[in-house]
PDB file of C-alpha atoms in Angstrom:
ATOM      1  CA  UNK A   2       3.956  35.791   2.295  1.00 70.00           C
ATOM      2  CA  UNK A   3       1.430  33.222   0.657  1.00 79.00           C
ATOM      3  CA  UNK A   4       3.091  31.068  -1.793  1.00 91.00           C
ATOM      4  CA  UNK A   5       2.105  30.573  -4.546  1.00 92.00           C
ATOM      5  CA  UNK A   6       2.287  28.041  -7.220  1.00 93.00           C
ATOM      6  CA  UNK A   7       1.640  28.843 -11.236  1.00 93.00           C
ATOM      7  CA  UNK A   8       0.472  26.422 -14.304  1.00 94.00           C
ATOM      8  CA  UNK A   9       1.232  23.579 -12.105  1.00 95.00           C
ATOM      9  CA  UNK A  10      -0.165  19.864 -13.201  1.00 96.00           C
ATOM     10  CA  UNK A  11      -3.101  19.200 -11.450  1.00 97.00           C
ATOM     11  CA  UNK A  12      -5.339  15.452 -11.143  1.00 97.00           C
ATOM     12  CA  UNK A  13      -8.980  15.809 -10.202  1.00 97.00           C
ATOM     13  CA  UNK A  14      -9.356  12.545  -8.230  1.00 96.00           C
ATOM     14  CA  UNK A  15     -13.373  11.006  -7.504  1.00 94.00           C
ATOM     15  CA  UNK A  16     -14.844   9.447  -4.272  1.00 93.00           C
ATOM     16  CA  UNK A  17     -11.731  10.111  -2.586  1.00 95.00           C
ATOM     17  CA  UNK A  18      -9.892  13.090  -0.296  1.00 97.00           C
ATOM     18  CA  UNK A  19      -6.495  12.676   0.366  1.00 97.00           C
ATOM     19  CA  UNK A  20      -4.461  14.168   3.377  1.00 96.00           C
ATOM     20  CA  UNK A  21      -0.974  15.348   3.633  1.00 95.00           C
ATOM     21  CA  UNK A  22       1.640  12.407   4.287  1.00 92.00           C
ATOM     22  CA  UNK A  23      -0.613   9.766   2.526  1.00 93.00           C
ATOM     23  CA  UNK A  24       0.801   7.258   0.137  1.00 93.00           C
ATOM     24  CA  UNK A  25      -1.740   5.846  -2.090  1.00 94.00           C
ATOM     25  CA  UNK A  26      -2.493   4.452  -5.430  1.00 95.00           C
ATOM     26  CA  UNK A  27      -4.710   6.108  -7.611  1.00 96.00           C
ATOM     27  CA  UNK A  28      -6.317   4.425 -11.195  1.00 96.00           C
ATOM     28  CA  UNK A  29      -6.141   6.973 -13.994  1.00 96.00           C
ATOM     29  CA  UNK A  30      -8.507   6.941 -17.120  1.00 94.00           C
ATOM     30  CA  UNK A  31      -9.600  10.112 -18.159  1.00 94.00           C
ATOM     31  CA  UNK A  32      -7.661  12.298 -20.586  1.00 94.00           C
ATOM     32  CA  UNK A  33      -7.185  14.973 -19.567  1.00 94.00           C
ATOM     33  CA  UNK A  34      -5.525  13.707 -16.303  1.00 95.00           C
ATOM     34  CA  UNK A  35      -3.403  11.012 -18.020  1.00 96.00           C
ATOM     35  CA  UNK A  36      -2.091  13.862 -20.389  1.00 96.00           C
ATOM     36  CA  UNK A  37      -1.835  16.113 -16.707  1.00 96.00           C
ATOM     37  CA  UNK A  38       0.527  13.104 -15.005  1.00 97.00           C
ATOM     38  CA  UNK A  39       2.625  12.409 -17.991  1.00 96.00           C
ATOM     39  CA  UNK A  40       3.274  16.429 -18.110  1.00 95.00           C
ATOM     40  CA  UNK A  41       4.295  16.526 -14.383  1.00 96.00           C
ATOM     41  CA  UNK A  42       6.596  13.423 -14.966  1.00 96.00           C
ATOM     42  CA  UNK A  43       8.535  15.330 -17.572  1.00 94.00           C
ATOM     43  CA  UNK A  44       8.661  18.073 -14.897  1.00 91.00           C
ATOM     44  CA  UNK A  45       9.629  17.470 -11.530  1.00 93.00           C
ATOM     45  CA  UNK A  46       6.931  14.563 -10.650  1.00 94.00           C
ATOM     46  CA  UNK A  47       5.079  17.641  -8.749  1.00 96.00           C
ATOM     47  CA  UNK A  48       1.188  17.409  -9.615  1.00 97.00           C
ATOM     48  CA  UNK A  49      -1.673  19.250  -7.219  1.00 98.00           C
ATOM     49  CA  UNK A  50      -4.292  16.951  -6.327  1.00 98.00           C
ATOM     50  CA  UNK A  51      -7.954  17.784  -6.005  1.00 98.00           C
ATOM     51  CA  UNK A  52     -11.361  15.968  -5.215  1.00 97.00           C
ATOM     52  CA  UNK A  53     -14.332  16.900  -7.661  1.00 96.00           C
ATOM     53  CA  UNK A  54     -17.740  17.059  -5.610  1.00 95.00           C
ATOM     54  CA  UNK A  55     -20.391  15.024  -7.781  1.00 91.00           C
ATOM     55  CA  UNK A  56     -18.768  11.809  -8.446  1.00 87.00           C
ATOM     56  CA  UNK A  57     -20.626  11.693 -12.374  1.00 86.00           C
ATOM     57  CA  UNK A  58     -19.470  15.065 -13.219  1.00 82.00           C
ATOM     58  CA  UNK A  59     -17.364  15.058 -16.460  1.00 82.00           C
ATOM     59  CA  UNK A  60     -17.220  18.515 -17.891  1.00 85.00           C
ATOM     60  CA  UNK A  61     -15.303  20.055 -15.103  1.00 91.00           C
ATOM     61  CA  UNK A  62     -15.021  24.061 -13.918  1.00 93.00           C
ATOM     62  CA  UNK A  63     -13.027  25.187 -10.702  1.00 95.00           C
ATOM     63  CA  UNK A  64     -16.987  25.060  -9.073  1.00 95.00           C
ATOM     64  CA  UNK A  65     -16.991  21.284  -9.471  1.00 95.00           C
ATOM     65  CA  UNK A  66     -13.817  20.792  -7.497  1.00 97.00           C
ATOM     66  CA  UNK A  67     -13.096  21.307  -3.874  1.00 97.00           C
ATOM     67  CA  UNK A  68     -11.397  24.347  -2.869  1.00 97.00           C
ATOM     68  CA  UNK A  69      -8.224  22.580  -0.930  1.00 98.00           C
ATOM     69  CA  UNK A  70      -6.648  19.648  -2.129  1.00 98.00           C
ATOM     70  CA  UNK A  71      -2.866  18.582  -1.878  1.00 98.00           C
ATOM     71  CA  UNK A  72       0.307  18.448  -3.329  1.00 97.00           C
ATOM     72  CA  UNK A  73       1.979  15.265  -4.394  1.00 97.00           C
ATOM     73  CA  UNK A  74       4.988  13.792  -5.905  1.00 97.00           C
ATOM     74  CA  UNK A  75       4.560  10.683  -8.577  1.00 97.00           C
ATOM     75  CA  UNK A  76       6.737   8.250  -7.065  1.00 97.00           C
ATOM     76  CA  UNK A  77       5.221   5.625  -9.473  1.00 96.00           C
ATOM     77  CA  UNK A  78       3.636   4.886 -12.424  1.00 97.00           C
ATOM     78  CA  UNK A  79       1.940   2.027 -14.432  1.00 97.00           C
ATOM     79  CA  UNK A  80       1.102   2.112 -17.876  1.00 96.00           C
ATOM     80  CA  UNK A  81      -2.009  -0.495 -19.040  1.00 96.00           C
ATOM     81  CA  UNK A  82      -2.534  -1.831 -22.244  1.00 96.00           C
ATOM     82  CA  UNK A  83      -5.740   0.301 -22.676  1.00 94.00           C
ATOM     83  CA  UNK A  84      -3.919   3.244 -22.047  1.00 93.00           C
ATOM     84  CA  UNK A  85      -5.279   4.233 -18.529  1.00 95.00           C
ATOM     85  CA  UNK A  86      -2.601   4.456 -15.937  1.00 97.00           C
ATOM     86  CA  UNK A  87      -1.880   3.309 -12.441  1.00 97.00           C
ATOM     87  CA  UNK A  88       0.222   5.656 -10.243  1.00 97.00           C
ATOM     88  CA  UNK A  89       1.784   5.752  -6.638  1.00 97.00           C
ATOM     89  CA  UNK A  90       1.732   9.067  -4.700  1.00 97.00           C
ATOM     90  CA  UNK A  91       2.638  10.830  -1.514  1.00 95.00           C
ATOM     91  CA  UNK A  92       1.180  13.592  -0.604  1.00 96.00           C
ATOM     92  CA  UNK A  93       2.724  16.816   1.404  1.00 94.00           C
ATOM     93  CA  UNK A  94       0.986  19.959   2.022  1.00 95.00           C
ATOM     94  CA  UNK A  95      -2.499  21.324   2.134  1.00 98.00           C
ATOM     95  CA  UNK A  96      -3.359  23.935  -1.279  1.00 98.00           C
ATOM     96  CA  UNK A  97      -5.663  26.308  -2.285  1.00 98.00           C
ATOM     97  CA  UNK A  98      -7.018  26.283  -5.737  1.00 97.00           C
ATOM     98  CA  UNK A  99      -6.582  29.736  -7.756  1.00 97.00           C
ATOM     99  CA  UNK A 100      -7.552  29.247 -11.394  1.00 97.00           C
ATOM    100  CA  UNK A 101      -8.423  25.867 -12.949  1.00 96.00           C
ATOM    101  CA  UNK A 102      -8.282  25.152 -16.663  1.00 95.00           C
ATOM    102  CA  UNK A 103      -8.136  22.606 -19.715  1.00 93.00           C
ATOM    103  CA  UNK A 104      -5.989  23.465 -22.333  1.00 90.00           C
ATOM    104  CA  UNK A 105      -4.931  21.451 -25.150  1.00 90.00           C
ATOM    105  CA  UNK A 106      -6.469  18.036 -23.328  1.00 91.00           C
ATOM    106  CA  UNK A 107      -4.156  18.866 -20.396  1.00 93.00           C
ATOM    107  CA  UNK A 108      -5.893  20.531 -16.974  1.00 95.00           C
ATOM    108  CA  UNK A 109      -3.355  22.730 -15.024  1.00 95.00           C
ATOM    109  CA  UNK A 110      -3.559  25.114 -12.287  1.00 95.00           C
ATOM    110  CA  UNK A 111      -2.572  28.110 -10.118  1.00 97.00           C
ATOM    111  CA  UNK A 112      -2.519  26.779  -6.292  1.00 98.00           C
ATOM    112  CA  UNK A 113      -1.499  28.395  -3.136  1.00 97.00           C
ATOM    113  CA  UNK A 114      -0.096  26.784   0.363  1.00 97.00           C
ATOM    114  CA  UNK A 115      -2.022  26.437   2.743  1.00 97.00           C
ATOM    115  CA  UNK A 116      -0.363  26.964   6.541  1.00 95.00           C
ATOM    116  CA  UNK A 117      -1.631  25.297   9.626  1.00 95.00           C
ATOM    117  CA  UNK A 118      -2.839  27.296  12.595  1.00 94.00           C
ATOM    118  CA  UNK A 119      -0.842  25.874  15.051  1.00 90.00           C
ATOM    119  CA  UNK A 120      -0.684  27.053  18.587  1.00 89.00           C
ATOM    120  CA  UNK A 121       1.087  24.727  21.459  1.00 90.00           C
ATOM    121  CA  UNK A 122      -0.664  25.140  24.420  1.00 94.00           C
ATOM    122  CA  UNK A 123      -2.473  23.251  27.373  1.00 95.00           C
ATOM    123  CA  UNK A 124      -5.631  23.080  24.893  1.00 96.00           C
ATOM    124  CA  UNK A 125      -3.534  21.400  21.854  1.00 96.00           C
ATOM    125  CA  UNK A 126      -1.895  18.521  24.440  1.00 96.00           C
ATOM    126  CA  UNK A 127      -5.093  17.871  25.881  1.00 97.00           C
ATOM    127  CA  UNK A 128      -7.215  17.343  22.593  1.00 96.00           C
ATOM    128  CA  UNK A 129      -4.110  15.369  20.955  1.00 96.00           C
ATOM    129  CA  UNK A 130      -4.102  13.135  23.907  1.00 95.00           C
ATOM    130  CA  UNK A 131      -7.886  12.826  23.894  1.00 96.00           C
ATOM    131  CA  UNK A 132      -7.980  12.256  20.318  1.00 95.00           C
ATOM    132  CA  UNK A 133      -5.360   9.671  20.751  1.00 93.00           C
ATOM    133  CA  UNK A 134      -7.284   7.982  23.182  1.00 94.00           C
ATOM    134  CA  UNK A 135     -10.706   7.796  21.762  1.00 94.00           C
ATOM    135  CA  UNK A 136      -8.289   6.400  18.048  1.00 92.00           C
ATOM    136  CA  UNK A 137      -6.845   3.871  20.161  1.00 91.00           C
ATOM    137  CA  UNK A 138     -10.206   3.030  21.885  1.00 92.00           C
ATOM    138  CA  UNK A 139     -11.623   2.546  18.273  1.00 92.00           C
ATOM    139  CA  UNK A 140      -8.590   0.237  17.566  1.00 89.00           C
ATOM    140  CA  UNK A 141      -9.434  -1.650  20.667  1.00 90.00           C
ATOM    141  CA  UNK A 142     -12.832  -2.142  19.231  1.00 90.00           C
ATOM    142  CA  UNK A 143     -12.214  -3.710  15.898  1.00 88.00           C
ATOM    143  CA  UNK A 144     -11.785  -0.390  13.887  1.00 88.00           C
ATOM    144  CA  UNK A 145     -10.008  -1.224  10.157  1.00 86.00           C
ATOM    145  CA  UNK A 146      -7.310   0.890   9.357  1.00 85.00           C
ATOM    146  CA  UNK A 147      -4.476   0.414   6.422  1.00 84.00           C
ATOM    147  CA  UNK A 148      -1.612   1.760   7.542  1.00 75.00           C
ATOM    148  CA  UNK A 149       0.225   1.233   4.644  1.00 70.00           C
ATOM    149  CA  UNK A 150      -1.399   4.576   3.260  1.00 73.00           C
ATOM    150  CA  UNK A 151       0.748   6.447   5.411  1.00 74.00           C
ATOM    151  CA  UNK A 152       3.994   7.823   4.936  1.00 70.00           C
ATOM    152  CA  UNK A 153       6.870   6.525   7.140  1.00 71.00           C
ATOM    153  CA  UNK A 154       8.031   9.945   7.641  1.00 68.00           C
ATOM    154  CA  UNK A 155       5.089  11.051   9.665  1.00 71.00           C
ATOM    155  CA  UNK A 156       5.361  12.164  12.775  1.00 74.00           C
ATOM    156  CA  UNK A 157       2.221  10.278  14.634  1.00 78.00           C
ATOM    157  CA  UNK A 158       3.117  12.598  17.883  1.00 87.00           C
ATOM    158  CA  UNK A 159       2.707  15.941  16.263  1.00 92.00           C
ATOM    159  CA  UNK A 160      -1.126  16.902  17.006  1.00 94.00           C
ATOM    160  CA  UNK A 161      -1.643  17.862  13.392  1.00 94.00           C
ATOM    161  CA  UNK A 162      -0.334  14.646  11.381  1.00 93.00           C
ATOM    162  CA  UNK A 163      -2.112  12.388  14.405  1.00 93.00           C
ATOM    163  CA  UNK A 164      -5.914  14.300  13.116  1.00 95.00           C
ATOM    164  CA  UNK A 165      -5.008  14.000   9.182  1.00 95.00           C
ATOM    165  CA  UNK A 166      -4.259   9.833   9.678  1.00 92.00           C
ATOM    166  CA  UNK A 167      -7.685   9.310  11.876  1.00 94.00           C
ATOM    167  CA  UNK A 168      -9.576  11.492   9.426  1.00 96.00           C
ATOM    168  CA  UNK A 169      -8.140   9.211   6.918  1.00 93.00           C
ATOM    169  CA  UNK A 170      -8.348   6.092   8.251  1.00 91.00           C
ATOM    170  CA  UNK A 171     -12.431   6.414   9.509  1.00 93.00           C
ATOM    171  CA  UNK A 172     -15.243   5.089   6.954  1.00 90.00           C
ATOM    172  CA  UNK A 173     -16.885   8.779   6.665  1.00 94.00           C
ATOM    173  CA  UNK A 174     -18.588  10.385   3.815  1.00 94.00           C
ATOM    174  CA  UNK A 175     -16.323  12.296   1.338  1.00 96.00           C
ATOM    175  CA  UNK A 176     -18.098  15.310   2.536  1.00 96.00           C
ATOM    176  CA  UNK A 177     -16.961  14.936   6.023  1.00 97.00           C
ATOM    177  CA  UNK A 178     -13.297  13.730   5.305  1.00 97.00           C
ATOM    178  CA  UNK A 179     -13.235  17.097   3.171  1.00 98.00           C
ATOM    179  CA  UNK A 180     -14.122  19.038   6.174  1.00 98.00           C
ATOM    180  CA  UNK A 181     -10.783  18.067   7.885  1.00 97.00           C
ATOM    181  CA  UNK A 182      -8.780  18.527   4.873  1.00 98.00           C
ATOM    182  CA  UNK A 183     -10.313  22.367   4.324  1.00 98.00           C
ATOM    183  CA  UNK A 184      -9.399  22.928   8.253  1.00 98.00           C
ATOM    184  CA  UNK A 185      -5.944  24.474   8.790  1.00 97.00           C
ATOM    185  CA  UNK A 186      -6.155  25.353  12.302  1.00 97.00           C
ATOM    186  CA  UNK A 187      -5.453  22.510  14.322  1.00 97.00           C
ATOM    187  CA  UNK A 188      -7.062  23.080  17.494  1.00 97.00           C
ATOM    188  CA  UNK A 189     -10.434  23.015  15.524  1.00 97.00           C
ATOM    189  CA  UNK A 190      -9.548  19.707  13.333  1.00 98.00           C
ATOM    190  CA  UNK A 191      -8.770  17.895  16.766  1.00 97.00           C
ATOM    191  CA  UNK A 192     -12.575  18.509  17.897  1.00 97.00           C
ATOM    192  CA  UNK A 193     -13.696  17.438  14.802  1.00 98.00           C
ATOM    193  CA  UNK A 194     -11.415  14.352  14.664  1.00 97.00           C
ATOM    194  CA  UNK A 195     -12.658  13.866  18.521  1.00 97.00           C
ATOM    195  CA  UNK A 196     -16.346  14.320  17.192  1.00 97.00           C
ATOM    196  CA  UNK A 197     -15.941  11.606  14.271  1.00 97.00           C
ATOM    197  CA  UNK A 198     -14.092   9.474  16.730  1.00 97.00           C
ATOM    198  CA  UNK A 199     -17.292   9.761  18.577  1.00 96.00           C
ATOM    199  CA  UNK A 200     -19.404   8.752  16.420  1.00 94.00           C
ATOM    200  CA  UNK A 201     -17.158   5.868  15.632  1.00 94.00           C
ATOM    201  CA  UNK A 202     -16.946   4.774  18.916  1.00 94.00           C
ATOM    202  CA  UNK A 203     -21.086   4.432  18.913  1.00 92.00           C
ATOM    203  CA  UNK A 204     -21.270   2.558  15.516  1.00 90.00           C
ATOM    204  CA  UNK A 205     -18.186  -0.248  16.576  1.00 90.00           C
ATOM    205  CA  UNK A 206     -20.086  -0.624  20.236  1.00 89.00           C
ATOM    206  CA  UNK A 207     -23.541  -1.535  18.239  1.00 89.00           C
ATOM    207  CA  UNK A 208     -21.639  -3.659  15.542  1.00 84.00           C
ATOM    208  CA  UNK A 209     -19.623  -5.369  18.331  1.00 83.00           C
ATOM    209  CA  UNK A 210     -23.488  -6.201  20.599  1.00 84.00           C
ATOM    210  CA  UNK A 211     -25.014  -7.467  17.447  1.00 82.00           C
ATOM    211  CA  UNK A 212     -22.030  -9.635  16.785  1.00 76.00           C
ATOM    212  CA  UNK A 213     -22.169 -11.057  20.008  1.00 77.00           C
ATOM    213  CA  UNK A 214     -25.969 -11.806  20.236  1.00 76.00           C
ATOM    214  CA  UNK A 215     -24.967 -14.235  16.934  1.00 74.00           C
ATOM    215  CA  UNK A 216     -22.425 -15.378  18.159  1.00 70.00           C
ATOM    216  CA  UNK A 217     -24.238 -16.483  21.437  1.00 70.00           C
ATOM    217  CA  UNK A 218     -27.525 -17.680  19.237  1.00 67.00           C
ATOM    218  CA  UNK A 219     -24.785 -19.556  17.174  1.00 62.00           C
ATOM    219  CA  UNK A 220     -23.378 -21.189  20.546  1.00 65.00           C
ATOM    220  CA  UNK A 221     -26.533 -22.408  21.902  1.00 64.00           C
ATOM    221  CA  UNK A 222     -27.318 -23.845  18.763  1.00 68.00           C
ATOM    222  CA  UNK A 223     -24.249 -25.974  18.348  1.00 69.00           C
ATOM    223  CA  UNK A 224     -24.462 -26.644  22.056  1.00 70.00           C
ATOM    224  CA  UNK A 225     -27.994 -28.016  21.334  1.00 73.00           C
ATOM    225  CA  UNK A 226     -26.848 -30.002  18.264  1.00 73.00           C
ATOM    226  CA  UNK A 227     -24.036 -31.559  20.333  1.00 69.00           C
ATOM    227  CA  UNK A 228     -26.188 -32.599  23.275  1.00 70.00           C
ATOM    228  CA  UNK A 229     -28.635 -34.031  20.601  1.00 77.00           C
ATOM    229  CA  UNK A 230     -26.204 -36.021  18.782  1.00 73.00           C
ATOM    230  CA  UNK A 231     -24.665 -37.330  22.472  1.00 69.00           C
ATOM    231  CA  UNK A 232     -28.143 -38.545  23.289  1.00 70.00           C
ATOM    232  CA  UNK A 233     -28.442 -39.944  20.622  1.00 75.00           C
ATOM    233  CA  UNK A 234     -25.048 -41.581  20.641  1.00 65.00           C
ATOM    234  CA  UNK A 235     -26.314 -42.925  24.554  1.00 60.00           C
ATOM    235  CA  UNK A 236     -29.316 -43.981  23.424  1.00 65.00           C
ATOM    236  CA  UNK A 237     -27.877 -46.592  19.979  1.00 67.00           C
ATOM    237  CA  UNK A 238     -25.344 -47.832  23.118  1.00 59.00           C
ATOM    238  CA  UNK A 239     -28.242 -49.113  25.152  1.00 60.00           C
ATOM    239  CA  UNK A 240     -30.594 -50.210  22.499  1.00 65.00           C
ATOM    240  CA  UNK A 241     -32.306 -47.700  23.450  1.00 59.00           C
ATOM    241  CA  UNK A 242     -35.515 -46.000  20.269  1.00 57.00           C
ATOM    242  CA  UNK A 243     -36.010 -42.083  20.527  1.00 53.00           C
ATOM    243  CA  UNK A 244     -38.999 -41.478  22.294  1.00 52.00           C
ATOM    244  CA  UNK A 245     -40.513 -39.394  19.101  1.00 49.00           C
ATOM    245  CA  UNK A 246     -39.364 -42.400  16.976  1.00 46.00           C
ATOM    246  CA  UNK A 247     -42.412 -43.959  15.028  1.00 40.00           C
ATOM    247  CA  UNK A 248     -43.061 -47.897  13.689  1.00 38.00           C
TER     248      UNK A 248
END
């Protein structure tokens, strides 16, 4: 049975996607979400999380927002003199969004759970240890990550969390990030995650030549300079004028 959750809180985040077992801080400003976080606080700290699709959108429907989003707790908030707010959360499970509204300067919701398609199999351990390989690869390679982000409680060895932190962690589009957030079964996110991971690998290989080629254009310059100046050094010992030197 699907379940389901009614007139629940709900913060329509911008430029960002957030994945189950994230802990991140979010800046608040607009209205209707301030009045959305201060009504879950006086709740149960509960609030369903959502990413809208055009970043300059401000008169929202449910077909601005992505379909899945996730459920959070408020484990902190900030409160700034010009009234917009600062808040800590962490997320937990992958929802469905039902029915959207705005009523009375407050937007609420009607969200379902969303389980994971999870079969353990041959397939499963051999995409979570390829997708753990190509991750580590990119780590190997320079890749940023902030691990902070994530949760302590996550469970980095379970095939599912390991696809949600890479997802997270890679500089993709929105679009793309939202693409593993909508997929439930996991088998599927890991070739995705593998594909990203992919094209990751191919961007930090090109960043990492062209960094080289500087840095060996920057070495035979100061190895030039240096040879110059020892010359030059020689040459004041022994009394010696630089040939190119002019009366």
């Amino acid at each position: 049975m699907i379940e389901r959750i009614v007139d629940t809180p709900l913060l329509v985040v911008r430029n960002i996607v957030i994945f189950p077992f994230m802990v991140i801080p979010l800046n608040i400003g607009r209205d209707f979400s301030i009045k959305s976080i201060e009504d879950s606080l006086k709740k149960n700290s509960e609030i369903a999380v959502f990413t809208q699709k055009k970043l300059d959108d401000e008169e929202l429907g449910i077909n601005d927002i992505y379909e899945v989003g996730v459920l959070a707790n408020i484990l902190k908030m900030v409160r700034f003199p010009d009234g917009t707010l600062r808040i800590l959360v962490e997320a937990s499970k992958r929802i469905k969004l039902e029915r959207f509204t705005i009523e009375n300067g407050t937007s609420y919701g009607d969200v379902s759970i969303l389980e994971e398609i999870y079969e353990k199999d041959q397939e499963l351990d051999a995409l979570y240890k390829i997708t753990k390989s190509k991750f580590e690869n990119c780590l190997g390679k320079g890749l940023n990550v902030t691990p902070e982000v994530i949760s302590p409680a996550i469970d980095i060895e379970n095939p599912a969390r390991l696809s949600d932190i890479v997802i997270a962690q890679l500089d993709i589009d929105i679009t793309e990030k939202y693409n593993g957030l909508q997929e439930t079964n996991v088998k599927n996110r890991l070739k995705l995650t593998s594909e990203y991971l992919n094209k990751e690998l191919d961007i930090l290989e090109i960043k990492n030549k062209i960094q080289e080629k500087i840095k060996k254009g920057m070495d035979d310059t100061q190895r030039e300079f240096f040879l110059r100046e020892q010359l030059k050094a020689i040459q004041d010992e022994l009394g010696m004028k630089p040939e190119n030197d002019e009366e």
